[in-house]
Amino acid sequence: GFAPGLSGSWPAWALAFVIAVLYVWSARSIGDVREHMFRPSGLKAVAVVTALVAGIVEEVIFRRWVMDYLDRAGYGVVVQVLASGLAFGLVHLLWGIRNLAAGVNAAVSTSLLGFGLAIVYIVGGRSLAPCVVAHFAISALIEPGLVLAAVKDRLGFWGERTPVSGVGDRRA
């Protein structure tokens, strides 16, 4: 996806930028995400490394492998986009190990992100470059806050919820 001639098209890069901005903007509704988005810390350093690995690995799996397999099997672009996005979302149900609402929220929001990145993949001539960069930017910016909100049990349906008294929150 980064090889010469495979770096994507300018419309794919523009769409990837818009998707990343909108996704990060929506995640700002969670206080911990907002608070830690640009704050340097050890957790942020770990998040940046994790974001790089996740951006590459998840895009290779959910865009390159899933979508290209379906393409070779004769499925159309709509099926490829839907399968890629839904598979991406289902994997993120893991956020619900502690709290089902958080898992459902993660699955729905990452499915939407997966649909968007799948469209970027198609628009970019099946280049992973814009997908990986957008995925990296999103994860690097929001993951530290999401992890903290999850530990505090503040992730709910479509935003924050009041934590269970005393669970994971020093202010409780």
Coordinates of C-alpha atoms in Angstrom, one line a residue:
G1 CA 0.0 0.0 0.0
F2 CA 3.0 2.3 0.3
A3 CA 4.9 1.1 -2.8
P4 CA 5.4 3.5 -5.7
G5 CA 2.2 3.8 -7.6
L6 CA 0.2 2.2 -4.8
S7 CA 0.0 5.2 -2.4
G8 CA -3.6 5.9 -3.2
S9 CA -5.3 8.8 -4.9
W10 CA -5.9 12.3 -3.7
P11 CA -9.6 11.7 -3.3
A12 CA -8.8 8.7 -1.1
W13 CA -6.4 10.8 1.1
A14 CA -9.0 13.6 1.4
L15 CA -11.8 11.1 2.3
A16 CA -9.4 9.4 4.9
F17 CA -8.7 12.8 6.4
V18 CA -12.4 13.7 6.7
I19 CA -13.2 10.3 8.2
A20 CA -10.4 10.6 10.8
V21 CA -11.4 14.1 11.8
L22 CA -15.1 13.1 12.2
Y23 CA -14.3 10.0 14.1
V24 CA -11.9 11.8 16.5
W25 CA -14.4 14.7 16.8
S26 CA -17.1 12.2 17.9
A27 CA -14.8 10.5 20.4
R28 CA -14.2 13.9 22.1
S29 CA -17.6 13.5 23.7
I30 CA -15.8 11.2 26.2
G31 CA -14.1 13.3 28.9
D32 CA -11.0 11.1 29.2
V33 CA -10.5 11.1 25.4
R34 CA -10.8 14.9 25.3
E35 CA -8.4 15.3 28.3
H36 CA -5.7 12.9 27.0
M37 CA -6.0 13.5 23.2
F38 CA -2.9 15.7 23.1
R39 CA -1.4 15.2 26.5
P40 CA 2.1 13.7 26.5
S41 CA 2.5 10.8 28.8
G42 CA 3.8 7.3 29.1
L43 CA 0.3 6.0 28.1
K44 CA 0.4 8.2 25.0
A45 CA 3.8 6.8 24.1
V46 CA 2.4 3.3 24.3
A47 CA -0.7 4.3 22.4
V48 CA 1.4 5.7 19.5
V49 CA 3.4 2.5 19.2
T50 CA 0.2 0.4 19.5
A51 CA -1.6 2.7 17.0
L52 CA 1.2 2.1 14.4
V53 CA 1.0 -1.7 14.8
A54 CA -2.8 -1.8 14.9
G55 CA -3.1 0.6 11.9
I56 CA -1.0 -1.7 9.8
V57 CA -2.2 -5.1 11.0
E58 CA -5.9 -4.3 11.2
E59 CA -5.9 -2.6 7.8
V60 CA -4.0 -5.5 6.2
I61 CA -6.5 -8.0 7.7
F62 CA -9.8 -6.1 7.3
R63 CA -9.2 -4.2 4.1
R64 CA -6.5 -6.1 2.1
W65 CA -7.3 -9.7 3.1
V66 CA -11.0 -9.6 3.6
M67 CA -11.9 -7.3 0.7
D68 CA -9.4 -8.7 -1.8
Y69 CA -10.5 -12.3 -0.9
L70 CA -14.1 -11.3 -1.6
D71 CA -13.1 -9.5 -4.8
R72 CA -11.3 -12.6 -6.1
A73 CA -14.4 -14.7 -5.1
G74 CA -16.5 -12.5 -7.3
Y75 CA -18.4 -10.5 -4.7
G76 CA -19.1 -6.8 -5.6
V77 CA -17.8 -3.7 -3.9
V78 CA -20.9 -3.3 -1.6
V79 CA -20.5 -6.8 -0.1
Q80 CA -16.8 -6.2 0.3
V81 CA -17.4 -2.9 2.2
L82 CA -20.1 -4.4 4.3
A83 CA -18.1 -7.5 5.2
S84 CA -15.0 -5.6 6.0
G85 CA -16.8 -3.0 8.2
L86 CA -18.9 -5.6 10.0
A87 CA -15.9 -7.9 10.7
F88 CA -13.9 -4.9 11.9
G89 CA -16.8 -3.9 14.3
L90 CA -17.3 -7.4 15.6
V91 CA -13.6 -7.7 16.7
H92 CA -14.0 -4.5 18.7
L93 CA -16.8 -6.1 20.7
L94 CA -13.9 -7.0 23.0
W95 CA -14.3 -3.5 24.6
G96 CA -17.5 -5.1 26.1
I97 CA -15.7 -7.6 28.3
R98 CA -16.3 -5.5 31.3
N99 CA -19.3 -3.6 30.1
L100 CA -21.7 -4.7 27.4
A101 CA -22.7 -1.1 26.5
A102 CA -19.1 -0.3 25.9
G103 CA -18.8 -3.3 23.6
V104 CA -21.9 -2.5 21.6
N105 CA -20.8 1.1 21.3
A106 CA -17.3 0.0 20.1
A107 CA -18.8 -2.5 17.6
V108 CA -21.2 0.0 16.1
S109 CA -18.7 2.9 15.9
T110 CA -15.9 0.8 14.6
S111 CA -18.2 -0.8 12.0
L112 CA -19.0 2.7 10.8
L113 CA -15.3 3.5 10.7
G114 CA -14.6 0.2 8.9
F115 CA -17.2 1.0 6.2
G116 CA -15.5 4.4 5.7
L117 CA -12.0 2.9 5.5
A118 CA -13.2 0.2 3.2
I119 CA -14.6 2.9 0.9
V120 CA -11.2 4.8 1.1
Y121 CA -9.5 1.5 0.1
I122 CA -11.7 1.2 -3.0
V123 CA -11.4 4.9 -3.9
G124 CA -7.6 4.7 -3.5
G125 CA -7.3 1.9 -6.0
R126 CA -6.9 -0.7 -3.2
S127 CA -4.1 1.2 -1.6
L128 CA -3.7 0.7 2.2
A129 CA -1.7 3.9 2.6
P130 CA -4.5 6.3 3.3
C131 CA -6.3 3.7 5.5
V132 CA -3.3 3.0 7.6
V133 CA -2.5 6.7 8.1
A134 CA -6.1 7.5 9.1
H135 CA -6.3 4.4 11.4
F136 CA -3.0 5.4 13.1
A137 CA -4.1 9.0 13.6
I138 CA -7.4 8.0 15.1
S139 CA -5.9 5.4 17.5
A140 CA -3.0 7.5 18.5
L141 CA -5.3 10.4 19.5
I142 CA -8.2 8.6 21.2
E143 CA -6.9 5.3 22.6
P144 CA -5.3 6.6 25.8
G145 CA -8.5 8.3 26.8
L146 CA -10.6 5.3 25.8
V147 CA -8.5 3.0 27.8
L148 CA -8.7 5.2 30.9
A149 CA -12.5 5.6 30.4
A150 CA -12.8 1.8 30.1
V151 CA -10.8 1.3 33.3
K152 CA -13.1 3.8 35.1
D153 CA -16.1 2.0 33.6
R154 CA -17.3 5.1 32.0
L155 CA -18.0 3.8 28.5
G156 CA -21.7 3.4 27.7
F157 CA -24.0 3.6 24.7
W158 CA -22.9 6.5 22.6
G159 CA -20.8 8.3 25.2
E160 CA -20.0 8.5 28.8
R161 CA -22.0 7.0 31.6
T162 CA -21.7 7.6 35.3
P163 CA -19.4 4.9 36.8
V164 CA -20.5 2.5 39.4
S165 CA -19.7 4.1 42.7
G166 CA -16.1 3.5 43.6
V167 CA -15.2 1.3 40.6
G168 CA -12.1 2.5 38.9
D169 CA -12.6 6.2 39.8
R170 CA -10.6 7.9 42.5
R171 CA -13.2 10.7 42.7
A172 CA -16.0 8.3 43.5

